[in-house]
XYZ file of C-alpha atoms in Angstrom:
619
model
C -1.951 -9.375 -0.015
C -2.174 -12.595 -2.329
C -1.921 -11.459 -5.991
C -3.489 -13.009 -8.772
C -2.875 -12.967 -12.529
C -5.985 -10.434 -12.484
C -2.864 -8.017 -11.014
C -2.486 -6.951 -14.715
C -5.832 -5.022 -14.181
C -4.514 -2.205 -12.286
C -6.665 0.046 -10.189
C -5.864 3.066 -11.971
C -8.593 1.320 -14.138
C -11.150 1.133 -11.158
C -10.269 4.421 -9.167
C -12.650 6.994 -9.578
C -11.745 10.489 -8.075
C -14.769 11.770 -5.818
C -14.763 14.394 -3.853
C -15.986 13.936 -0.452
C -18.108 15.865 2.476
C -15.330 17.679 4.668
C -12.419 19.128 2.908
C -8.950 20.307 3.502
C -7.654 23.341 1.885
C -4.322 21.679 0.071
C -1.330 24.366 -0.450
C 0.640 22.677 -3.339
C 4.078 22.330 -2.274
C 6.436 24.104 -4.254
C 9.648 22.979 -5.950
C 12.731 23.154 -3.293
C 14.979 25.762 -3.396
C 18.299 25.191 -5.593
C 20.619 25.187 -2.513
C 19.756 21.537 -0.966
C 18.695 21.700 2.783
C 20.965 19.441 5.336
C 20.487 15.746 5.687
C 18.689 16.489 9.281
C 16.522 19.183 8.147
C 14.819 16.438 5.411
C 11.007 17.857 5.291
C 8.779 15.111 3.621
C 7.431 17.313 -0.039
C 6.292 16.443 -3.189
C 8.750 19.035 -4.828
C 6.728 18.733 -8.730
C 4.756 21.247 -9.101
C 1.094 21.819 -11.165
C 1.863 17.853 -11.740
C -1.994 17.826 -12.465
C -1.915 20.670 -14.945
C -4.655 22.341 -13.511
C -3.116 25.475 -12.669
C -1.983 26.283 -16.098
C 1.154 25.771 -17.954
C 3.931 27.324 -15.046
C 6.539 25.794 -14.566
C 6.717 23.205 -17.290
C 8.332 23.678 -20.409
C 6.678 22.646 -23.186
C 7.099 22.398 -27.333
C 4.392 24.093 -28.303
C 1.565 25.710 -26.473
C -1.146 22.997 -26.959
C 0.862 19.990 -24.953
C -0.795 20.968 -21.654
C -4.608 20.795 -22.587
C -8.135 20.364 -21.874
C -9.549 19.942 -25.198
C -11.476 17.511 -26.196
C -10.322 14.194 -27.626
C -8.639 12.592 -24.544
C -9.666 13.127 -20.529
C -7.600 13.969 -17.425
C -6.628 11.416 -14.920
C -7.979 13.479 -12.253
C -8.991 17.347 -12.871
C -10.282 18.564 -16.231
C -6.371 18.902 -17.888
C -3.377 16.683 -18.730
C -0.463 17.255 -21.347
C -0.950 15.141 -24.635
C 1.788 14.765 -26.341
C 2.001 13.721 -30.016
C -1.399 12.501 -31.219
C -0.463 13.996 -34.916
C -0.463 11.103 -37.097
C 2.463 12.481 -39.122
C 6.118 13.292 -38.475
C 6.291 15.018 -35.259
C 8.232 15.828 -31.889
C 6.632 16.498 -28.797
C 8.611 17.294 -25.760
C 7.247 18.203 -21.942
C 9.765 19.600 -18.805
C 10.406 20.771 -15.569
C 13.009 21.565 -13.695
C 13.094 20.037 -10.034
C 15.182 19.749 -6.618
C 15.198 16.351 -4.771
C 16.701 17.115 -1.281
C 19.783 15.871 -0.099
C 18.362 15.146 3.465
C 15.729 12.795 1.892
C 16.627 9.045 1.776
C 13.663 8.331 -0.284
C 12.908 9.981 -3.482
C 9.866 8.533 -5.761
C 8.488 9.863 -9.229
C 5.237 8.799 -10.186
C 2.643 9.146 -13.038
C -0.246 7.789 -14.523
C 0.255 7.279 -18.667
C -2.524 6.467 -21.258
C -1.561 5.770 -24.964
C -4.145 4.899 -27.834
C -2.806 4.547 -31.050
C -4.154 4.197 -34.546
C -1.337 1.571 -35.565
C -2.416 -1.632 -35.506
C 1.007 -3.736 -34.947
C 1.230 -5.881 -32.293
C 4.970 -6.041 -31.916
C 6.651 -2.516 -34.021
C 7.370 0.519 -32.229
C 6.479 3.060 -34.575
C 5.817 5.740 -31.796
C 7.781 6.165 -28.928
C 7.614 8.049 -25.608
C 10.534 8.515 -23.639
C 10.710 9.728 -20.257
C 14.073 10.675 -18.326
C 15.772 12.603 -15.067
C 19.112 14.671 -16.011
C 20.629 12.019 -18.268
C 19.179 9.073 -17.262
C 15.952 7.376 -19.550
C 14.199 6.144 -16.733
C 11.677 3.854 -19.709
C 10.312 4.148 -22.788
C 6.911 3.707 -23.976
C 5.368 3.125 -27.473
C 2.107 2.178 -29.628
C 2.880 -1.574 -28.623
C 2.108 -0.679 -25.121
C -1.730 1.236 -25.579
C -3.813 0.375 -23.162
C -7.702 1.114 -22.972
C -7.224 3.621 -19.496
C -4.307 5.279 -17.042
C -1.874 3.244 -15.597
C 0.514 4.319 -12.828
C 4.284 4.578 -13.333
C 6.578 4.621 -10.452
C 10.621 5.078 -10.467
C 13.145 5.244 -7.344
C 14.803 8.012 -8.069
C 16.636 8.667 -4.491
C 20.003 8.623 -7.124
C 19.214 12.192 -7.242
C 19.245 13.148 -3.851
C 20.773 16.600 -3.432
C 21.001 17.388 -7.543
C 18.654 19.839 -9.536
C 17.956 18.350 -12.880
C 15.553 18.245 -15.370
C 12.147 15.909 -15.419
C 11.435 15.157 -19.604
C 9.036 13.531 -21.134
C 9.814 13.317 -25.136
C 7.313 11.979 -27.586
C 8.622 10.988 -31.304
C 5.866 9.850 -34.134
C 6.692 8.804 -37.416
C 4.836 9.421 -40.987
C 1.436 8.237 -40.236
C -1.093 6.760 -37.972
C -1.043 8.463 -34.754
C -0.006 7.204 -31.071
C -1.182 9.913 -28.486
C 0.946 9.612 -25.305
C -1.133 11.521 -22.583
C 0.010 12.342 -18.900
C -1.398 13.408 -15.699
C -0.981 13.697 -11.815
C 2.865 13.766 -11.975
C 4.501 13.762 -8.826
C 7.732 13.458 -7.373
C 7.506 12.393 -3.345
C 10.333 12.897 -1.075
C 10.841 11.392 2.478
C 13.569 9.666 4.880
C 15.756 11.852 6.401
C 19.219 10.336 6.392
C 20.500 11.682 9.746
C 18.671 9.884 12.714
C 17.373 11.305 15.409
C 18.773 11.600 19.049
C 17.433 7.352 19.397
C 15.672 5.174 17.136
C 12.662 4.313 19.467
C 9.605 4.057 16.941
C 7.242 7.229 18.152
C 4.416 8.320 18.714
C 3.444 4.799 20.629
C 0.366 3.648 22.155
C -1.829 5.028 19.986
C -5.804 5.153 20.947
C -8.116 6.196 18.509
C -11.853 6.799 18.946
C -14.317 7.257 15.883
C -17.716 7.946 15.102
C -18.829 7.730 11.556
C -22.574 7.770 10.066
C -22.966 6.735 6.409
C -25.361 7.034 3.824
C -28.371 4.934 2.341
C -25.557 3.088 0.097
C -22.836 2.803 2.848
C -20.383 4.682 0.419
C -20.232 7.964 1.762
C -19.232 8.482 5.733
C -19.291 11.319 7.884
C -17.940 11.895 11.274
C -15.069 12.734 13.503
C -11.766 11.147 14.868
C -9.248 11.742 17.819
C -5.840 9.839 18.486
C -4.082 9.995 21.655
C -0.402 8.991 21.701
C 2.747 9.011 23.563
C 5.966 10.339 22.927
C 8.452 6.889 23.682
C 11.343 8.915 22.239
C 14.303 11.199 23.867
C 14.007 12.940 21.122
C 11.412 15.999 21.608
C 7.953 15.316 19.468
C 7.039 19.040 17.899
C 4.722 16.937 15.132
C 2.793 13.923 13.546
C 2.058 12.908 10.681
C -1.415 11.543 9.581
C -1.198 8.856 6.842
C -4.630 9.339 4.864
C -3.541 6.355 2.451
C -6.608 6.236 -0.097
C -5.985 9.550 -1.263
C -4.402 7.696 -3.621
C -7.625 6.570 -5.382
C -8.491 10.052 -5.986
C -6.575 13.285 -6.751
C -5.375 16.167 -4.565
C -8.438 18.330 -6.106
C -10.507 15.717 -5.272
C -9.790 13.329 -2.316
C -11.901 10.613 -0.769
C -10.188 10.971 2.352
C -10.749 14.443 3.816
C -9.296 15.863 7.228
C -11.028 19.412 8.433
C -11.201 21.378 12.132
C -8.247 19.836 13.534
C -7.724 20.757 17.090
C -5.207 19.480 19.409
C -2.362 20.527 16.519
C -2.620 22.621 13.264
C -2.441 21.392 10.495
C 0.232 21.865 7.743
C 0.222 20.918 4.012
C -0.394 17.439 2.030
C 2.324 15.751 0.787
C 3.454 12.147 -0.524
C 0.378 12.372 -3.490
C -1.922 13.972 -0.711
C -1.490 10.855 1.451
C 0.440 12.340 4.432
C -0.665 15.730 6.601
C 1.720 17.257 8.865
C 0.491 18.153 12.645
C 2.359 20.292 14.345
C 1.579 20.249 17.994
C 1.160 23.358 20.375
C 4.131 22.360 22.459
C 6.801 19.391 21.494
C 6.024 16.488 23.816
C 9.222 15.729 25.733
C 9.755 11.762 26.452
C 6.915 9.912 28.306
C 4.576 13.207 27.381
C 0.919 12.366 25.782
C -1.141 14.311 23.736
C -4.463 13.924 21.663
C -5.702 15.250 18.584
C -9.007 15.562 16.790
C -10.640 16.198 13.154
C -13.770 15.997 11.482
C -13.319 13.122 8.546
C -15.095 12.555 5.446
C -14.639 9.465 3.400
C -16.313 8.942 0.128
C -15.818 5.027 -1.254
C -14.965 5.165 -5.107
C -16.054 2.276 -7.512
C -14.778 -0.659 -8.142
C -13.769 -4.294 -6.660
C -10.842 -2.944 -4.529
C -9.567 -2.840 -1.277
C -11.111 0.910 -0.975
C -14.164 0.545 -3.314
C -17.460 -0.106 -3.597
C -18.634 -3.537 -6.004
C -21.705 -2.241 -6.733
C -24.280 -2.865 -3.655
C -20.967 -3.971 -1.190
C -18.527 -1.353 -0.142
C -14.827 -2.349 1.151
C -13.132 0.043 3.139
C -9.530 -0.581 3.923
C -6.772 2.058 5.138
C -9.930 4.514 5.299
C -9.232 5.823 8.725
C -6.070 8.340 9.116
C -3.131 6.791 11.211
C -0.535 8.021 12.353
C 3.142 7.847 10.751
C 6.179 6.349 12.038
C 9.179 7.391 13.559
C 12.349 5.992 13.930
C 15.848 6.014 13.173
C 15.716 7.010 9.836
C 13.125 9.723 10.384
C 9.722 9.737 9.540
C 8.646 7.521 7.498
C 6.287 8.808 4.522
C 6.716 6.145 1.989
C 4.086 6.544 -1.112
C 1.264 4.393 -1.638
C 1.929 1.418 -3.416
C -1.023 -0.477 -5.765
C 1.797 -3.494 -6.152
C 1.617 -4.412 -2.698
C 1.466 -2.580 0.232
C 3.214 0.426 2.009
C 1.029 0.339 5.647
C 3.715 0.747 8.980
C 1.951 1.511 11.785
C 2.525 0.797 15.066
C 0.214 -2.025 17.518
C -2.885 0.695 18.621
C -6.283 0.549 20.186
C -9.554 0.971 18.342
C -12.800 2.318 19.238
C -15.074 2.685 16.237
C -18.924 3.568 16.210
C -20.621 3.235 12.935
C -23.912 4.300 12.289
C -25.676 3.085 9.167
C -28.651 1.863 7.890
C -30.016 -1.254 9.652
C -30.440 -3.205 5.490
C -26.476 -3.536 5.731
C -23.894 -5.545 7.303
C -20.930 -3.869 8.712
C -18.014 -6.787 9.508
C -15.289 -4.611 10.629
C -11.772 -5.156 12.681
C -12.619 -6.203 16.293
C -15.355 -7.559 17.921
C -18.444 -5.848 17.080
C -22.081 -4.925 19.038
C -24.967 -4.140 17.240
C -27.610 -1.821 19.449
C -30.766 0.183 17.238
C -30.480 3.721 15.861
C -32.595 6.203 14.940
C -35.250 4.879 12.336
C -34.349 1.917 10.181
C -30.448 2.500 11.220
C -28.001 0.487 13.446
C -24.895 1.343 15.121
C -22.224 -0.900 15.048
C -19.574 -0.503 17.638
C -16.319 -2.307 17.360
C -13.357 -2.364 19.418
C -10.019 -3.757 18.713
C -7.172 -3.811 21.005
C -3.138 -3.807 19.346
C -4.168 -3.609 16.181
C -2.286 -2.069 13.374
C -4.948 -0.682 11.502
C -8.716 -0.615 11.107
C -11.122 -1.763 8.246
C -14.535 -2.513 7.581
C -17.339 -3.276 4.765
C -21.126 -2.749 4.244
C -23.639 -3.875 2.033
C -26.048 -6.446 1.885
C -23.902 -9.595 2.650
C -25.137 -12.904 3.194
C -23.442 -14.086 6.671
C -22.538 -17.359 8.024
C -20.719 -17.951 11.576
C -19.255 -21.026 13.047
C -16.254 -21.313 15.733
C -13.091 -22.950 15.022
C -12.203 -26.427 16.870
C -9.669 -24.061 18.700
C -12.469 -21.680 19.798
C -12.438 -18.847 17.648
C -15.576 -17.092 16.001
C -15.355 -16.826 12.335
C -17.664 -15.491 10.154
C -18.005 -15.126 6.318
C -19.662 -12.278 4.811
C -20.373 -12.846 0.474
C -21.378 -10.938 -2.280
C -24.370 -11.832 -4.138
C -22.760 -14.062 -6.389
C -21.256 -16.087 -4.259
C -22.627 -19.405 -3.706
C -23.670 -21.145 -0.334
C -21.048 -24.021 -0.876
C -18.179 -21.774 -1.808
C -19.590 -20.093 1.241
C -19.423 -22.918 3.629
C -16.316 -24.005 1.490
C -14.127 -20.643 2.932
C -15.591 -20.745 6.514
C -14.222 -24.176 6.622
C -11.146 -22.922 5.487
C -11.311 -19.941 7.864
C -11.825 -22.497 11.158
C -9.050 -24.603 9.642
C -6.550 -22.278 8.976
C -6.929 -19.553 12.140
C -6.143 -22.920 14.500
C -3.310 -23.952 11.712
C -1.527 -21.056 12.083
C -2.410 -20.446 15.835
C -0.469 -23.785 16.665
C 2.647 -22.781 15.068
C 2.899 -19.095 16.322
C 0.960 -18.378 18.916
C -2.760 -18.333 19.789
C -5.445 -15.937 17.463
C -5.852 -13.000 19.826
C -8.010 -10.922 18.213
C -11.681 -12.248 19.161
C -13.357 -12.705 16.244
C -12.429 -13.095 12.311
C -14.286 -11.766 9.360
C -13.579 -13.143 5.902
C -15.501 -10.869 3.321
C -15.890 -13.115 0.040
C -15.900 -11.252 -3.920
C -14.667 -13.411 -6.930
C -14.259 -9.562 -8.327
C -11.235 -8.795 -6.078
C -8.328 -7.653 -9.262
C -6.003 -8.054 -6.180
C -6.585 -11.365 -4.971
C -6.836 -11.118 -1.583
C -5.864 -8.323 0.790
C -5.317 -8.745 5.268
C -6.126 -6.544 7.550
C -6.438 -7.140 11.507
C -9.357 -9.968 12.261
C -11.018 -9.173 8.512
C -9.727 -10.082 5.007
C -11.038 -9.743 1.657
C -10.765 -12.573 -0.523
C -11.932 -14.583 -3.265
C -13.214 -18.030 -3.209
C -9.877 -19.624 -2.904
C -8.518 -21.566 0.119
C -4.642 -21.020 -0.820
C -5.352 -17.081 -0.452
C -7.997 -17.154 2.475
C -5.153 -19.222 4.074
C -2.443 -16.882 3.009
C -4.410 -13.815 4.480
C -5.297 -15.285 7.600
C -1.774 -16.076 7.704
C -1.126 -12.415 7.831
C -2.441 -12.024 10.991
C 0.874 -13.209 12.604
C 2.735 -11.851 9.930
C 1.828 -8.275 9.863
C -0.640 -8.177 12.149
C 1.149 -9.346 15.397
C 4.070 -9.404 13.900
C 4.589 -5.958 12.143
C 6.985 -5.023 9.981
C 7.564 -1.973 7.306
C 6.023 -3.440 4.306
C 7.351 -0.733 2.117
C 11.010 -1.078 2.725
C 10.276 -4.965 3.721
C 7.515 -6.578 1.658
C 9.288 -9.805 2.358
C 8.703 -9.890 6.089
C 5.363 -10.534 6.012
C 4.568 -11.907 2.309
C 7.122 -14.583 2.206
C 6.338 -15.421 5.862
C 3.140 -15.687 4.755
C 2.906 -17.951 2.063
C 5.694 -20.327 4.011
C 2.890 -20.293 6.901
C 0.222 -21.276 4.009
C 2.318 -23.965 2.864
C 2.876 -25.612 6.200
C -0.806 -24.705 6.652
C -1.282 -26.893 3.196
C 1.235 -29.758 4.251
C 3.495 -28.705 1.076
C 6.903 -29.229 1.720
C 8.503 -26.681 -0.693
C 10.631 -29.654 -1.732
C 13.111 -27.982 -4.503
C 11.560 -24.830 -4.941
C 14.584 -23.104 -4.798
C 15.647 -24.997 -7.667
C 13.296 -23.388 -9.829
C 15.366 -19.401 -8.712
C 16.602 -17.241 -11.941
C 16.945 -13.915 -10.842
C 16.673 -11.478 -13.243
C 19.477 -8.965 -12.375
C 22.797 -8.556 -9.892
C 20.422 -5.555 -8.241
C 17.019 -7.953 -7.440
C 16.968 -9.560 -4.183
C 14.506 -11.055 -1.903
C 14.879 -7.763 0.606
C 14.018 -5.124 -1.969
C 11.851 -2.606 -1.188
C 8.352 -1.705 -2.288
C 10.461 1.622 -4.517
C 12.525 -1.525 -6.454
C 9.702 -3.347 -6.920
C 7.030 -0.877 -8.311
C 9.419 -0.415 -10.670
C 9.803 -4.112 -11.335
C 6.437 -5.036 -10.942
C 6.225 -8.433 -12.858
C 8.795 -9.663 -10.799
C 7.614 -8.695 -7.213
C 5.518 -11.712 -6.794
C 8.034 -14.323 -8.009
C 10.751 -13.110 -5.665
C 9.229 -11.552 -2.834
C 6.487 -14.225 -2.298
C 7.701 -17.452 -4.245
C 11.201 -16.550 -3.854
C 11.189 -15.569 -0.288
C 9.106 -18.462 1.286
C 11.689 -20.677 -0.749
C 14.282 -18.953 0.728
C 12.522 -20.387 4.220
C 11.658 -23.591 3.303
C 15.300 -24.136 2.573
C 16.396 -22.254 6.010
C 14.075 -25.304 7.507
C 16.478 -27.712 5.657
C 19.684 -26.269 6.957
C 18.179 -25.769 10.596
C 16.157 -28.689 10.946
C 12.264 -29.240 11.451
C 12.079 -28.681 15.353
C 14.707 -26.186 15.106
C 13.095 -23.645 12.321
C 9.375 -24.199 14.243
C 10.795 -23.009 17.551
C 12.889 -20.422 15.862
C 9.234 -19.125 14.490
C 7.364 -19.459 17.683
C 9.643 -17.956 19.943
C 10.387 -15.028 17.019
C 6.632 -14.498 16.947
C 6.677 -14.712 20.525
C 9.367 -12.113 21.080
C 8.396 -9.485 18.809
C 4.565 -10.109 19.796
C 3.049 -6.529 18.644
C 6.367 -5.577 17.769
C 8.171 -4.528 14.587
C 10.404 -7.670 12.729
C 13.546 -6.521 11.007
C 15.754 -8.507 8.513
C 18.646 -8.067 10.736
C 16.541 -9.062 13.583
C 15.428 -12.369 12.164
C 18.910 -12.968 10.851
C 19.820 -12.660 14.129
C 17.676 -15.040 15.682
C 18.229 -17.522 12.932
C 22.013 -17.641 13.269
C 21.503 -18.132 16.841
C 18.936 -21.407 16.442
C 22.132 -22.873 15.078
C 25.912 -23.897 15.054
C 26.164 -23.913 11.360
C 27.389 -20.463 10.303
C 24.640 -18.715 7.706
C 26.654 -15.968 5.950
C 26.498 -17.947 2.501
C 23.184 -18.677 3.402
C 21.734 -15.267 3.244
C 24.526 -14.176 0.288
C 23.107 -17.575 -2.121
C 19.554 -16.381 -0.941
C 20.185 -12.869 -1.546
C 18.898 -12.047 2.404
C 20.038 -8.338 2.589
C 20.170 -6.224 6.238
């Protein structure tokens, strides 16, 4: 993803909860019990409970018996309640709890919730009105008046600390004599995931995944209907008695009502939601033993909220990214269930083949992952039938695009889909930079293998611009068409866990799009100030969410600094064969920092330990 200074605009603002066609019974997952489980027994929950308020008061505390509401005057996040605290306008104490168990066995522990403040003081820069929020002891921030905003905005906090402890979750709202600051919360959750015992190996399971869809949409293209099936292969020692389906854009809507919807699952049954909704448990019939391959099935519903966003509709032109359930990770450190991040991304998935029909009407354009076939459908409707082979993931759009094709000097089809706004010279101005940039970045890693490329162009984008395999969204801008496209080595080919290693693919993206952009990165590192002892280039996704105005200066500026100057120490030739041959190597593969390190120490003589220490290169 390529941020822009639109980030500030989250999506809280844009997300819209919806409920879609086929649903999912959800059992919320209750708190865990007071005696911590053992490391190896880890089970992936989201141990708040009634975090959307909708099921009564039980088992928060709370200061008086109107925090946890309905009434009118404010509106839920998601549901029809939320707890609004404070809101008086005169000398008052508001305070909101619950007690709660974060396993031992869980590596990962993440709080989240969305907060909306309005206030009637009118200072700019005097905290009149505060809102603290804290685990056991520990303030995790504070909020006041100064920080009202106009909707929700999501909070995160790492609070893995607390692995193994039962404390309490508090929210405390203080107002002072006059003009009131109402501090309203909703969808509070507290994910858990990461087992810190690993299993018999660390061979990433289940591998080779297939996965055959059929969707048909509605007149708009916003609502889709169908059914999916994954077949997969146990690569592990280790006996396989589940999966895990990732259904990431639950996110965008709430647990009561979720645009991504799983129903008649055969081949498994299904457990509960966790991780915010975004993660279903599968337990198969019979545990696959090593080399043993099974297939699932489900009916799917997926219902595209509003807005300009990677999962969204922009009025006419619908962008659907991370739609289609895939299935988790896992490896050494267990399975891996990370949340959702808005910030940046938190997609691992493993190189699989796609085989997606989609049937819609014949007045849109579907640009999707793959190469694509268009045959007729039933009156005034086309199906669309794209197949993509070791991809990570699969993503498509549909609306009324204007489309314009051309083949790169290297020979590979691009095409550029825009929004009605865009004009025919910014059009031709991005497929130019498409041609250029897919043979730019094919000459220094390794040729474009996917077939074709779709760019899909909206100056509306909050996010920038966002990659997914052989189709980006993007606005008119050739440093982020050129960063995205970049992606497709660094990501796509090249995987990596973007939620515990952002870096791996965003600063080897934007040091791609300089050397794509012949600029040098001549004393960039100069420009480093880091902003604590505890940031670093190798953070995860769990620091950073928590540190969101800095994620962008480290992890992309930083971090492509960080390889402009290993170019320096290394030499020219040196760091372009180091690339190419580490692209080359780990060619649908996973990258690791300790892999890269690896192969970067042995590129030269000159010993790199203070290299990755001064560059803060953890792993």
């Amino acid at each position: 993803m390529r941020p822009t200074p639109h980030k500030a605009l989250t999506a809280s603002a844009l997300a819209v909860a919806v409920t879609a066609a086929v649903l999912l019974p959800v059992t919320p997952a209750a708190a865990a019990p007071s005696t911590a489980p053992p490391a190896a027994a880890c089970t992936p929950a989201q141990v708040i409970t009634n975090g959307g308020f909708e099921s009564g008061t039980s088992p928060w505390s709370q200061s008086s018996s109107g925090v946890i509401t309905n009434r009118a005057g404010q509106t839920a996040h998601g549901g029809t309640s939320f707890a609004w605290l404070n809101g008086v306008g005169s000398t008052h104490t508001d305070t909101l709890a619950q007690s709660v168990t974060i396993p031992s066995g869980c590596s990962t522990a993440t709080l989240t919730f969305w907060l909306h403040i309005d206030t009637a003081e009118t200072t700019s820069s005097t905290a009149y009105d505060k809102l603290t929020a804290k685990i056991g002891t520990t303030t995790l921030a504070t909020y006041s008046n100064v920080d009202k905003n106009t909707g929700y905005v999501r909070k995160s906090f790492d609070v893995s600390a607390f692995a193994g402890q039962t404390v309490n979750l508090t929210f405390s709202g203080t107002e002072d004599y006059s003009l009131q600051t109402s501090f309203v919360i909703d969808d509070v959750a507290l994910d858990t995931s990461g087992g810190t015992t690993p299993p018999a190996d660390s061979t990433r399971t289940p591998a080779a995944p297939s996965y055959t869809v059929s969707l048909s949409s509605n007149t708009a293209g916003t609502v889709w209907t169908g059914h999916e099936s994954a077949t997969f292969t146990n690569a592990s020692s280790t006996a396989l008695g589940e999966v895990y389906l990732r259904l990431w854009d639950n996110y965008h809507g709430t647990c009561s009502a979720m645009p991504i919807t799983v129903g008649n699952v055969t081949g498994g049954t299904a457990g509960t939601l966790s991780v915010g909704c975004t993660a279903l448990r599968i337990d198969l019939p019979t545990p696959l033993a090593q080399g043993q391959s099974a297939t699932i099935g489900f009916d799917l519903g997926i219902t595209v909220p509003s807005g300009a966003d990677r999962f969204g509709h922009d009025g006419a032109f619908s962008f659907i990214g991370n739609a289609l359930p895939v299935l988790a990770v896992k490896d050494g450190a267990g399975w891996h269930l990370d949340p959702y991040t808005n910030n940046g991304e938190s997609f691992y998935s493993l190189a699989a083949d796609f085989k997606v029909t989609l049937d819609h009407p014949s007045t849109l354009l579907v640009p999707a992952t793959g190469t694509s076939a268009d045959t007729p459908g039933s009156s005034g409707r086309t199906i669309t039938t794209a197949t993509a082979s070791k991809v990570r993931d699969f993503a498509w759009a549909a609306g009324p695009f204007t489309k314009i094709s051309g083949t790169s000097a290297a020979g590979t089809a691009v095409n550029v889909y825009s929004v009605s706004d865009i004009s025919s010279a910014d059009a031709q101005s991005m497929l130019s930079t498409a041609k250029t940039a897919v043979d730019a970045h094919a000459s220094r890693f390794g040729a474009y293998p996917y077939g074709e490329l779709d760019a899909v162009i909206d100056n509306n984008f909050w996010f920038g611009g966002m990659e997914y395999p052989g189709f980006v969204l993007d606005l008119v801008s050739t440093t982020a068409l050129t960063h995205e496209i970049g992606h497709q080595w660094w990501y796509g080919i090249v995987g990596d866990d973007e939620y515990n290693g952002p870096w791996l693919d965003e600063a080897f993206a934007d040091y791609a799009t300089d050397l794509a952009l012949n600029k040098t990165g001549t004393n960039c590192w100069n420009g480093v100030s880091w902003s604590s002892t505890a940031e670093k280039i190798t953070n995860s996704m769990a620091y950073w969410d928590a540190h969101s105005s800095r994620y962008s200066t480290v992890v992309y500026g930083y971090g492509k600094c960080a390889l402009h100057d290993l170019r320096r120490v290394l030499g020219d030739t040196a760091m372009a064969k180091l690339l190419k041959d580490y692209a080359t190597s780990h060619w649908y593969g996973i990258s690791a920092t300790s892999e890269f390190k690896a192969a970067a120490q042995a590129a030269t003589t000159t010993d790199l330990t203070s290299f990755w220490t001064q560059h803060r290169i953890d792993g």
